[in-house]
Amino acid sequence: MRAPAPAERNRPLTVDHLNQLLLVSAVVLLVAVAAVRLSSRSGLPSLLVYLGIGVVMGTDGLGNVSFDDVRLTQVIGYAALVVILTEGGLGTKWKEVRPALPAAAALSTVGVGISVGITALGAHYVVGLDWRAALIIGAVVSSTDAAAVFSVLRKVPLPSRITGTLEAESGFNDAPVVILVVAFSTAGPVEHWYVLLGEIALELAIGAAVGLAVGWLGAYGLRHVALPASGLYPIAVMAIAVTAYASGALAHGSGFLAVYLASMVLGNAKLPHWPATRGFAEGLGWLAQIGMFVLLGLLVTPHELASDMVPALLIGLILTALARPASVLLSLLPFRLPWREQALMSWAGLRGAVPIILATIPMVGGIKDSQHIFNIVFVLVVVYTLVQGPTLPWLARRLGLGNRAETADLGVESAPLERLRGHLLSVAVPGDSRMHGVEVSELRLPKGSAVTLVVREGTSFVPTPTTTLRRGDELLVVATDPVREAAEDRLRAVAHGGKLAGWLGHEDDAGPTSGAVAGAGRMGAGSGAGRAGSGAGRSGAGAGSGRSGTG
C-alpha cells in the first residue's frame, strides 16, 4: 500500500475508500487474531505481535503506510485504555483483590514515586538527559500492564495474594502516572513536589469517589430493571463504565481510576446475564489492544530507533534491576511479604500499552526531545518484554510459586423474570468443584428456590432429591426475589466446602461472580425465560432475551 499524497489526505471519505479501509482492517484483525495462537505458544505477550503488524505496515515496512498524527494516536490510545481498564475491572475478583488492596495501593503510589525517582536519576546521570526528559521517562515507564503480565502467566497459577496485588496495582497505578506525565510535559517550570503531590491526591480522591458512585448506581439499576433483551446488558455495562471515566475526568479527577473502580464494582455485583457481558467486554478489550498497538506500530519509524537503542537499554536496565525491585521492597516493607513473592513481583513489572501511549503526551505538548523520549520508551518496552515475558513462568516455578491448585469458582448466571418476581440461575459446575458427589437435597437451598433441570453430557432431565451432581453438570435453579442472593450464596458455599458447608465454616467462602465462567452461557443465553414454568426442558433457551421480563 503506497503512502497517500498530501492532497489525497484532505479528500472526504467515499464509499470506495470505505470499502478499502474495511478490507484492510478486517485482514489486519484476522492476522492479529491468528497471531494470538503464536504468542500463546511462545509465551510472548501478544502486544509485541500487534506492534510488529503495525511496523510491517508502516513507512519502513511492506505496507509503506505513512502515519504521523500523534494527537490522533493519543486520543485513540486514551479511548482504548478506557476499554482495556473496563475489561480488566470487570474481570477482577473482589475476594482476591480485597486482601491485597493495601499492598497494591502502596505499590501504585509510594512504589511509583520510588520508581520514577530512581529511573529519572539514572536517565539524567547515566544517559545524560536533561531533568525534564528524565522525569518524563521515569514517569512513563513506571506503569505496569496486567494484560502483559497475565498473558504469560495464564499457564502458571499463582497464589491469590500475588495475582491480586499485581492486578490491582496495574489498575491503580495508571492514574498517578498519567498525572505525573502530564505535569512534567506542561510547558514552563515543573511545580513544587508538595503541590504536585496534593494535586495527585485530590485527583485520585475525586476519581475514586466518582468511580465507586457510578459503579454502585449502575449495578443497582441493572439488578432492579429487567431489560427486554439479554444483549442490552453488555451495552449498558460498557456505557456505565465510560460514564464513570468521562464524569471523573470532567470533574478534574482521575478518569482512569474512576473507570477501573466502577468496572470492578459492576464485575462483582452479580449482574444478570453476566457471562454474555464478560464475553462482550473481553472481545472489546482484544479489539482495543489490537487497534492501539497496530496504530503505535504505524507511528514509529524503525530506522530512527538505532540512535536511541543504547539509552533505551541502559534506562531499561536501571528500571528492571534497580527501580522496580527498590519500589517493591520499600513500598511493601510494612507488609512483611516473603522474599520469593517480592522477587516475582519485582520481575513481573512488565510494561505494555500505557507507557507507549503516555510517551505521546510530551510529543503533543511540544516538549524538547519528545521524539527521542518516544523512541526510547518504544525500544525499552519491546526489548524488556522480550526478556521478561518468556522468563516469568520459569521464575515462578523456580521460586516455588507456580504449583498452586485452587478450586475454580462456580459459574452462575442470573436472568430476571420481572412479572414472575423471580430469577433463573444457570449454574455450571467446574471440574474441580466440591459440588461433585452432592445430592440435590444436600444442597439445602433456601425455601423458595429449587433445582428444576440438570443438563449432563448434552442430555437434560428433571432431577429428584436423590440425584447426585457431577463435574460438568449444568443446573437450572429457579428462585424467588427474596431468596435469590441466599440461593446463589448457598450454591457457591457448597461448591467450595462440599455438602457440609456452613456447618464447617465454609458459608462465607462464597465469592462474587467470577469473570472466568465456563459453560454457564449455554443454559442462560437463549430466549424465552418466561417459559420456565412450563417449558424448562429446553435448556438452550433458559435465561436470555426477548421474554425474560414478560413471563
Coordinates of C-alpha atoms in Angstrom, one line a residue:
M1 CA 0.0 0.0 0.0
R2 CA 1.5 3.3 -1.0
A3 CA 1.6 6.4 1.2
P4 CA -1.3 8.8 0.4
A5 CA -0.3 12.1 -1.2
P6 CA -1.0 15.3 0.8
A7 CA -3.9 16.2 -1.5
E8 CA -5.4 12.8 -1.0
R9 CA -5.4 13.2 2.8
N10 CA -7.8 16.1 2.6
R11 CA -10.4 14.3 0.4
P12 CA -13.7 13.3 2.0
L13 CA -14.2 9.6 2.7
T14 CA -16.1 7.9 -0.1
V15 CA -17.7 4.6 -0.3
D16 CA -14.8 3.2 -2.3
H17 CA -12.4 4.4 0.3
L18 CA -14.6 2.9 3.0
N19 CA -14.6 -0.5 1.2
Q20 CA -10.8 -0.4 1.0
L21 CA -10.5 0.6 4.7
L22 CA -12.9 -2.2 5.8
L23 CA -11.0 -4.8 3.8
V24 CA -7.6 -3.8 5.2
S25 CA -9.0 -3.5 8.8
A26 CA -10.6 -7.0 8.5
V27 CA -7.4 -8.6 7.2
V28 CA -5.4 -6.9 10.0
L29 CA -7.8 -8.2 12.6
L30 CA -7.8 -11.7 11.2
V31 CA -4.0 -11.7 11.2
A32 CA -3.9 -10.4 14.7
V33 CA -6.3 -13.0 16.0
A34 CA -4.3 -15.8 14.4
A35 CA -1.2 -14.3 15.9
V36 CA -2.6 -14.8 19.4
R37 CA -2.1 -18.5 18.9
L38 CA 1.6 -17.9 18.1
S39 CA 2.1 -15.7 21.1
S40 CA 0.4 -18.1 23.5
R41 CA 2.7 -21.0 22.4
S42 CA 5.8 -18.9 22.6
G43 CA 5.0 -17.2 25.9
L44 CA 5.3 -13.7 24.4
P45 CA 2.7 -11.1 25.2
S46 CA 0.5 -10.5 22.2
L47 CA 1.3 -6.8 22.3
L48 CA 4.6 -7.5 20.6
V49 CA 2.8 -9.2 17.7
Y50 CA 0.4 -6.3 17.2
L51 CA 3.2 -3.8 17.3
G52 CA 5.0 -5.9 14.7
I53 CA 2.0 -5.8 12.5
G54 CA 1.9 -2.0 12.7
V55 CA 5.7 -1.7 12.0
V56 CA 5.4 -4.0 8.9
M57 CA 2.5 -1.9 7.6
G58 CA 4.5 1.4 8.3
T59 CA 6.8 3.6 6.3
D60 CA 9.8 1.2 6.7
G61 CA 7.7 -1.9 6.1
L62 CA 6.0 -3.7 3.3
G63 CA 2.8 -1.6 3.5
N64 CA 4.6 1.8 3.2
V65 CA 1.7 3.5 5.1
S66 CA 2.7 7.0 6.2
F67 CA 1.2 7.9 9.5
D68 CA 2.4 10.6 11.9
D69 CA -0.7 12.0 13.6
V70 CA 0.5 12.0 17.2
R71 CA -2.6 13.8 18.5
L72 CA -5.0 11.3 16.9
T73 CA -2.9 8.4 18.3
Q74 CA -3.1 9.9 21.8
V75 CA -6.9 10.3 21.5
I76 CA -7.4 6.7 20.2
G77 CA -5.0 5.4 22.8
Y78 CA -6.9 7.0 25.6
A79 CA -10.2 5.6 24.3
A80 CA -8.6 2.1 24.0
L81 CA -7.2 2.4 27.6
V82 CA -10.7 3.1 28.8
V83 CA -12.0 -0.1 27.2
I84 CA -9.0 -2.1 28.4
L85 CA -9.3 -0.9 32.0
T86 CA -13.1 -1.6 31.9
E87 CA -12.4 -5.2 30.8
G88 CA -9.7 -5.6 33.5
G89 CA -12.0 -4.2 36.2
L90 CA -14.9 -6.4 35.2
G91 CA -12.7 -9.5 35.5
T92 CA -11.2 -8.5 38.9
K93 CA -12.4 -10.8 41.7
W94 CA -13.1 -8.8 44.8
K95 CA -12.3 -11.7 47.1
E96 CA -8.8 -12.0 45.7
V97 CA -8.1 -8.2 45.4
R98 CA -9.6 -7.2 48.8
P99 CA -6.7 -8.7 51.0
A100 CA -4.2 -7.2 48.5
L101 CA -5.6 -3.7 48.4
P102 CA -3.2 -2.1 50.9
A103 CA -0.2 -3.6 49.2
A104 CA -1.5 -2.6 45.8
A105 CA -2.2 0.9 46.9
A106 CA 1.3 1.2 48.3
L107 CA 2.9 -0.1 45.1
S108 CA 0.8 2.2 42.9
T109 CA 1.6 5.4 44.9
V110 CA 4.7 5.1 47.0
G111 CA 6.2 2.5 44.7
V112 CA 5.5 4.7 41.6
G113 CA 7.3 7.6 43.3
I114 CA 10.3 5.5 44.1
S115 CA 10.5 4.0 40.6
V116 CA 10.1 7.5 39.0
G117 CA 12.9 8.9 41.2
I118 CA 15.4 6.1 40.6
T119 CA 14.7 5.9 36.9
A120 CA 15.0 9.7 36.4
L121 CA 18.3 9.8 38.3
G122 CA 19.7 7.1 36.0
A123 CA 18.4 8.7 32.9
H124 CA 20.0 12.0 33.9
Y125 CA 23.4 10.9 35.3
V126 CA 24.0 7.8 33.2
V127 CA 22.3 8.6 29.9
G128 CA 22.7 12.4 30.1
L129 CA 19.2 13.5 29.5
D130 CA 18.0 16.8 31.0
W131 CA 15.9 16.7 34.1
R132 CA 12.6 17.3 32.4
A133 CA 13.1 14.5 29.9
A134 CA 14.5 12.2 32.6
L135 CA 11.5 12.8 34.8
I136 CA 9.1 12.2 31.9
I137 CA 10.7 8.9 31.0
G138 CA 10.8 7.9 34.7
A139 CA 7.1 8.5 35.0
V140 CA 6.1 7.0 31.6
V141 CA 7.8 3.6 32.3
S142 CA 6.6 3.3 35.9
S143 CA 3.2 2.0 34.9
T144 CA 2.8 -1.8 34.7
D145 CA 0.4 -3.7 32.4
A146 CA -1.7 -6.5 33.8
A147 CA -2.6 -7.8 30.3
A148 CA 1.1 -8.3 29.5
V149 CA 1.8 -10.0 32.9
F150 CA -1.1 -12.4 32.9
S151 CA -0.8 -13.3 29.2
V152 CA 2.4 -15.1 30.0
L153 CA 1.3 -16.3 33.5
R154 CA -2.0 -17.8 32.5
K155 CA -0.5 -21.3 32.4
V156 CA 1.3 -20.9 35.7
P157 CA -1.3 -20.3 38.5
L158 CA 0.0 -18.1 41.3
P159 CA -1.2 -17.6 44.9
S160 CA -4.1 -15.2 45.0
R161 CA -2.1 -12.7 47.1
I162 CA 0.4 -12.2 44.2
T163 CA -2.2 -12.1 41.4
G164 CA -4.5 -9.8 43.4
T165 CA -1.6 -7.4 44.2
L166 CA -0.3 -7.3 40.6
E167 CA -3.8 -6.9 39.1
A168 CA -4.9 -4.2 41.5
E169 CA -1.5 -2.4 41.1
S170 CA -1.8 -2.3 37.3
G171 CA -5.3 -0.9 37.6
F172 CA -4.4 1.7 40.2
N173 CA -1.0 3.0 39.0
D174 CA -2.2 4.3 35.7
A175 CA -3.9 7.2 37.4
P176 CA -0.9 8.7 39.3
V177 CA 1.4 8.0 36.4
V178 CA -0.8 9.9 33.9
I179 CA -1.0 12.9 36.3
L180 CA 2.8 12.9 36.6
V181 CA 3.5 12.7 32.9
V182 CA 1.0 15.5 32.1
A183 CA 2.6 17.7 34.8
F184 CA 6.1 17.1 33.6
S185 CA 5.1 17.6 30.0
T186 CA 3.5 21.0 30.6
A187 CA 5.3 24.0 29.2
G188 CA 7.0 26.1 31.9
P189 CA 8.7 25.1 35.2
V190 CA 7.6 22.0 37.0
E191 CA 5.5 22.6 40.1
H192 CA 7.0 22.1 43.6
W193 CA 6.8 18.5 44.6
Y194 CA 4.4 19.1 47.5
V195 CA 2.0 20.9 45.2
L196 CA 2.2 18.1 42.7
L197 CA 1.5 15.5 45.5
G198 CA -1.5 17.5 46.6
E199 CA -2.9 17.5 43.1
I200 CA -2.3 13.8 42.7
A201 CA -4.1 13.1 46.0
L202 CA -7.1 15.3 45.1
E203 CA -7.5 13.8 41.6
L204 CA -7.2 10.3 42.9
A205 CA -9.8 11.0 45.6
I206 CA -12.2 12.5 43.1
G207 CA -11.7 9.7 40.6
A208 CA -12.3 7.1 43.3
A209 CA -15.4 8.7 44.6
V210 CA -16.9 9.1 41.1
G211 CA -16.0 5.6 40.1
L212 CA -17.5 3.9 43.2
A213 CA -20.6 6.1 43.0
V214 CA -21.3 5.4 39.3
G215 CA -20.5 1.7 39.7
W216 CA -22.9 1.3 42.6
L217 CA -25.7 3.2 40.9
G218 CA -25.2 1.3 37.7
A219 CA -25.2 -2.1 39.4
Y220 CA -28.3 -1.2 41.4
G221 CA -30.1 -0.1 38.3
L222 CA -29.2 -3.2 36.3
R223 CA -30.2 -5.5 39.1
H224 CA -33.6 -3.9 39.6
V225 CA -34.6 -3.1 36.0
A226 CA -35.3 -6.1 33.7
L227 CA -34.2 -5.1 30.2
P228 CA -36.2 -6.7 27.3
A229 CA -33.1 -8.4 25.7
S230 CA -30.0 -10.0 27.1
G231 CA -27.8 -8.3 24.6
L232 CA -28.7 -4.9 26.1
Y233 CA -26.9 -5.8 29.4
P234 CA -23.3 -5.8 28.0
I235 CA -24.0 -2.5 26.2
A236 CA -25.4 -0.9 29.4
V237 CA -22.4 -2.1 31.4
M238 CA -19.9 -0.6 28.9
A239 CA -21.9 2.6 28.8
I240 CA -21.8 2.9 32.6
A241 CA -18.0 2.3 32.7
V242 CA -17.5 5.0 30.0
T243 CA -19.7 7.3 32.0
A244 CA -17.5 6.8 35.1
Y245 CA -14.4 7.7 33.1
A246 CA -15.9 10.8 31.5
S247 CA -17.5 12.0 34.7
G248 CA -14.3 11.6 36.6
A249 CA -12.2 13.4 34.0
L250 CA -14.7 16.3 33.7
A251 CA -14.7 16.6 37.5
H252 CA -11.0 17.2 37.3
G253 CA -10.3 13.8 38.8
S254 CA -8.6 10.6 37.6
G255 CA -10.9 9.2 34.9
F256 CA -8.7 6.0 34.6
L257 CA -9.1 5.3 38.3
A258 CA -12.9 6.0 38.1
V259 CA -13.4 3.6 35.2
Y260 CA -11.4 0.8 36.8
L261 CA -13.2 1.1 40.2
A262 CA -16.7 1.4 38.5
S263 CA -15.9 -1.7 36.4
M264 CA -14.7 -3.6 39.5
V265 CA -18.0 -2.8 41.3
L266 CA -20.0 -3.9 38.3
G267 CA -18.0 -7.0 37.9
N268 CA -18.7 -8.2 41.4
A269 CA -22.3 -7.2 41.6
K270 CA -23.9 -10.5 40.4
L271 CA -25.5 -8.8 37.4
P272 CA -28.0 -10.6 35.1
H273 CA -26.5 -12.4 32.0
W274 CA -23.0 -12.0 33.4
P275 CA -21.2 -14.5 31.1
A276 CA -22.5 -12.6 28.0
T277 CA -21.4 -9.3 29.5
R278 CA -18.0 -10.6 30.3
G279 CA -17.5 -12.1 26.9
F280 CA -18.6 -8.9 25.2
A281 CA -16.2 -6.8 27.3
E282 CA -13.3 -9.3 26.6
G283 CA -13.9 -9.1 22.9
L284 CA -13.9 -5.2 23.0
G285 CA -10.7 -5.4 25.1
W286 CA -9.0 -7.5 22.4
L287 CA -10.2 -5.2 19.7
A288 CA -8.9 -2.1 21.6
Q289 CA -5.5 -3.7 22.2
I290 CA -5.1 -4.7 18.6
G291 CA -6.1 -1.3 17.2
M292 CA -4.0 0.6 19.7
F293 CA -0.8 -1.4 19.2
V294 CA -1.1 -1.5 15.4
L295 CA -1.5 2.2 15.4
L296 CA 1.5 2.7 17.7
G297 CA 3.5 0.4 15.3
L298 CA 2.5 2.7 12.4
L299 CA 3.6 5.8 14.3
V300 CA 7.1 4.6 15.0
T301 CA 9.8 4.9 12.3
P302 CA 12.2 1.9 12.7
H303 CA 15.2 3.5 11.1
E304 CA 15.2 6.3 13.6
L305 CA 15.4 3.9 16.6
A306 CA 19.1 3.0 16.1
S307 CA 20.4 6.1 17.8
D308 CA 18.2 5.6 20.8
M309 CA 18.9 1.9 21.3
V310 CA 21.7 2.2 23.8
P311 CA 19.9 4.8 26.0
A312 CA 16.8 2.6 26.0
L313 CA 18.8 -0.4 27.0
L314 CA 20.5 1.5 29.8
I315 CA 17.3 3.0 31.2
G316 CA 15.6 -0.3 30.9
L317 CA 18.4 -2.0 32.9
I318 CA 18.1 0.7 35.6
L319 CA 14.3 0.3 35.7
T320 CA 14.4 -3.5 35.8
A321 CA 17.4 -4.1 38.1
L322 CA 17.1 -1.2 40.4
A323 CA 14.0 0.9 40.3
R324 CA 11.3 -1.8 40.2
P325 CA 13.0 -4.0 42.9
A326 CA 13.5 -1.0 45.1
S327 CA 9.9 0.2 44.7
V328 CA 8.6 -3.3 45.6
L329 CA 11.0 -3.7 48.6
L330 CA 10.5 -0.3 50.1
S331 CA 6.7 0.2 49.5
L332 CA 5.9 -3.4 50.7
L333 CA 8.2 -3.3 53.7
P334 CA 5.3 -2.8 56.2
F335 CA 3.5 -5.9 54.8
R336 CA 6.4 -8.4 55.5
L337 CA 5.9 -10.4 52.4
P338 CA 8.1 -13.4 51.8
W339 CA 11.2 -12.6 49.7
R340 CA 10.1 -15.1 47.0
E341 CA 6.9 -13.2 46.4
Q342 CA 8.7 -9.9 46.3
A343 CA 11.2 -11.3 43.9
L344 CA 8.5 -12.4 41.5
M345 CA 6.6 -9.1 41.8
S346 CA 9.9 -7.3 41.0
W347 CA 10.4 -9.3 37.8
A348 CA 6.7 -9.2 36.9
G349 CA 6.6 -5.4 36.3
L350 CA 6.0 -5.8 32.5
R351 CA 5.4 -2.6 30.5
G352 CA 2.8 -2.6 27.8
A353 CA 0.2 -0.3 26.3
V354 CA 0.2 2.5 28.8
P355 CA 3.9 3.6 28.6
I356 CA 3.9 3.9 24.8
I357 CA 0.6 5.9 24.8
L358 CA 1.9 8.2 27.6
A359 CA 5.0 8.8 25.6
T360 CA 2.8 10.7 23.0
I361 CA 1.9 13.3 25.7
P362 CA 5.2 15.2 25.5
M363 CA 5.1 15.0 21.7
V364 CA 1.6 16.6 21.7
G365 CA 2.9 19.2 24.2
G366 CA 5.9 20.1 22.0
I367 CA 8.4 19.2 24.7
K368 CA 12.1 19.2 23.6
D369 CA 13.4 15.8 22.7
S370 CA 9.9 14.3 22.8
Q371 CA 10.6 12.2 19.7
H372 CA 13.7 10.7 21.4
I373 CA 11.6 10.0 24.5
F374 CA 9.0 8.1 22.4
N375 CA 11.7 6.1 20.7
I376 CA 13.4 5.2 24.0
V377 CA 10.2 4.1 25.5
F378 CA 9.2 2.1 22.5
V379 CA 12.5 0.2 22.4
L380 CA 12.5 -0.3 26.1
V381 CA 9.0 -1.8 26.1
V382 CA 9.8 -4.2 23.2
V383 CA 13.2 -5.3 24.4
Y384 CA 12.4 -5.9 28.1
T385 CA 9.1 -7.5 27.3
L386 CA 11.1 -10.0 25.1
V387 CA 13.4 -10.6 28.1
Q388 CA 10.9 -10.7 30.9
G389 CA 7.9 -12.3 29.3
P390 CA 9.2 -15.8 28.4
T391 CA 11.2 -16.0 31.7
L392 CA 8.3 -15.2 34.1
P393 CA 6.8 -18.7 34.1
W394 CA 10.2 -20.2 34.6
L395 CA 11.0 -17.8 37.5
A396 CA 7.6 -18.6 39.2
R397 CA 8.4 -22.3 39.1
R398 CA 11.9 -21.8 40.3
L399 CA 10.6 -19.8 43.3
G400 CA 8.1 -22.5 44.0
L401 CA 5.1 -20.2 43.4
G402 CA 3.7 -21.9 40.3
N403 CA 2.1 -25.0 41.6
R404 CA -1.0 -23.8 43.3
A405 CA -4.1 -25.9 43.0
E406 CA -7.2 -23.9 43.7
T407 CA -10.9 -24.7 43.3
A408 CA -12.4 -22.9 40.4
D409 CA -15.2 -20.5 41.1
L410 CA -18.7 -21.7 40.4
G411 CA -20.2 -20.3 37.2
V412 CA -23.6 -18.7 37.9
E413 CA -25.7 -16.6 35.5
S414 CA -28.8 -14.9 36.7
A415 CA -31.7 -13.8 34.4
P416 CA -34.5 -11.7 36.0
L417 CA -38.2 -12.7 35.5
E418 CA -39.8 -9.3 36.3
R419 CA -43.5 -10.3 36.1
L420 CA -42.9 -13.6 37.8
R421 CA -40.9 -11.9 40.6
G422 CA -38.2 -14.5 40.3
H423 CA -34.9 -15.4 38.8
L424 CA -33.4 -18.2 36.8
L425 CA -29.9 -19.2 37.9
S426 CA -27.9 -21.0 35.3
V427 CA -25.1 -22.9 37.2
A428 CA -22.1 -24.5 35.7
V429 CA -20.2 -27.0 37.9
P430 CA -16.4 -26.8 37.3
G431 CA -14.3 -29.9 37.1
D432 CA -12.7 -29.5 40.5
S433 CA -15.8 -28.3 42.3
R434 CA -16.7 -29.9 45.7
M435 CA -20.3 -30.0 44.5
H436 CA -19.3 -33.2 42.7
G437 CA -21.0 -36.1 44.5
V438 CA -23.5 -33.9 46.4
E439 CA -27.2 -34.9 46.1
V440 CA -29.8 -32.3 45.2
S441 CA -31.4 -32.5 48.6
E442 CA -28.0 -32.0 50.2
L443 CA -27.7 -28.6 48.6
R444 CA -30.1 -27.4 51.3
L445 CA -31.3 -24.5 49.2
P446 CA -33.4 -21.9 51.0
K447 CA -37.2 -22.2 50.8
G448 CA -38.4 -20.5 47.6
S449 CA -35.7 -22.0 45.4
A450 CA -35.3 -25.3 43.7
V451 CA -33.2 -27.2 41.1
T452 CA -35.6 -27.7 38.2
L453 CA -33.3 -29.0 35.4
V454 CA -29.9 -30.7 35.0
V455 CA -28.0 -30.9 31.8
R456 CA -25.4 -33.7 31.7
E457 CA -23.4 -34.7 28.6
G458 CA -25.8 -32.9 26.3
T459 CA -28.9 -34.6 27.9
S460 CA -31.4 -32.7 30.1
F461 CA -33.6 -34.2 32.8
V462 CA -35.6 -33.1 35.8
P463 CA -33.7 -34.2 38.9
T464 CA -35.1 -35.9 42.0
P465 CA -34.0 -35.1 45.6
T466 CA -31.6 -38.0 45.4
T467 CA -30.0 -37.1 42.1
T468 CA -26.2 -36.9 42.5
L469 CA -24.5 -34.0 40.9
R470 CA -21.3 -34.5 38.8
R471 CA -18.5 -32.5 37.4
G472 CA -19.5 -30.6 34.2
D473 CA -23.2 -30.6 35.1
E474 CA -25.3 -27.5 34.3
L475 CA -28.2 -26.7 36.6
L476 CA -31.2 -24.5 36.2
V477 CA -32.3 -23.1 39.5
V478 CA -35.5 -21.1 40.0
A479 CA -35.5 -18.7 42.9
T480 CA -37.9 -16.0 44.1
D481 CA -36.8 -12.4 44.5
P482 CA -36.3 -12.5 48.3
V483 CA -34.1 -15.6 48.3
R484 CA -32.2 -15.2 45.1
E485 CA -29.0 -14.0 46.7
A486 CA -29.2 -16.6 49.5
A487 CA -29.6 -19.4 47.0
E488 CA -26.6 -18.2 45.0
D489 CA -24.5 -17.8 48.1
R490 CA -25.5 -21.3 49.2
L491 CA -24.6 -22.8 45.8
R492 CA -21.2 -21.2 46.0
A493 CA -20.6 -22.3 49.6
V494 CA -21.3 -26.0 48.6
A495 CA -19.0 -25.6 45.6
H496 CA -16.2 -24.5 47.9
G497 CA -17.0 -26.5 51.1
G498 CA -19.0 -29.6 50.0
K499 CA -22.2 -30.9 51.4
L500 CA -21.2 -29.8 55.0
A501 CA -20.6 -26.2 54.0
G502 CA -22.0 -23.9 56.7
W503 CA -21.6 -26.5 59.5
L504 CA -17.8 -26.5 58.9
G505 CA -17.5 -22.7 58.4
H506 CA -17.5 -22.6 54.6
E507 CA -20.6 -20.5 54.2
D508 CA -18.6 -17.3 53.8
D509 CA -16.3 -18.8 51.2
A510 CA -18.9 -17.9 48.5
G511 CA -17.5 -15.1 46.4
P512 CA -18.8 -12.7 43.8
T513 CA -19.5 -13.8 40.3
S514 CA -16.2 -14.6 38.6
G515 CA -15.2 -13.5 35.1
A516 CA -14.0 -17.0 34.5
V517 CA -17.3 -18.7 33.8
A518 CA -17.0 -21.8 31.7
G519 CA -20.1 -23.1 30.1
A520 CA -22.7 -21.1 32.0
G521 CA -23.9 -19.3 28.9
R522 CA -25.4 -22.4 27.2
M523 CA -28.3 -22.5 29.5
G524 CA -28.6 -18.8 30.2
A525 CA -28.2 -17.1 26.9
G526 CA -31.1 -18.2 24.9
S527 CA -34.6 -16.7 24.6
G528 CA -37.8 -17.4 26.3
A529 CA -37.0 -17.4 30.0
G530 CA -40.7 -16.7 30.7
R531 CA -41.4 -20.3 29.8
A532 CA -39.5 -21.6 32.7
G533 CA -42.7 -22.7 34.5
S534 CA -43.9 -24.9 31.6
G535 CA -41.0 -25.4 29.2
A536 CA -37.9 -25.8 31.3
G537 CA -36.8 -28.8 29.4
R538 CA -35.4 -26.6 26.7
S539 CA -32.1 -25.9 28.3
G540 CA -30.7 -23.8 25.5
A541 CA -33.5 -21.3 25.9
G542 CA -33.2 -20.8 29.6
A543 CA -32.5 -17.2 30.6
G544 CA -31.9 -14.8 27.8
S545 CA -33.5 -12.1 25.9
G546 CA -36.9 -11.5 24.4
R547 CA -39.3 -12.7 27.0
S548 CA -37.1 -12.6 30.1
G549 CA -39.0 -9.8 31.6
T550 CA -42.5 -10.6 30.4
G551 CA -43.2 -14.1 31.9

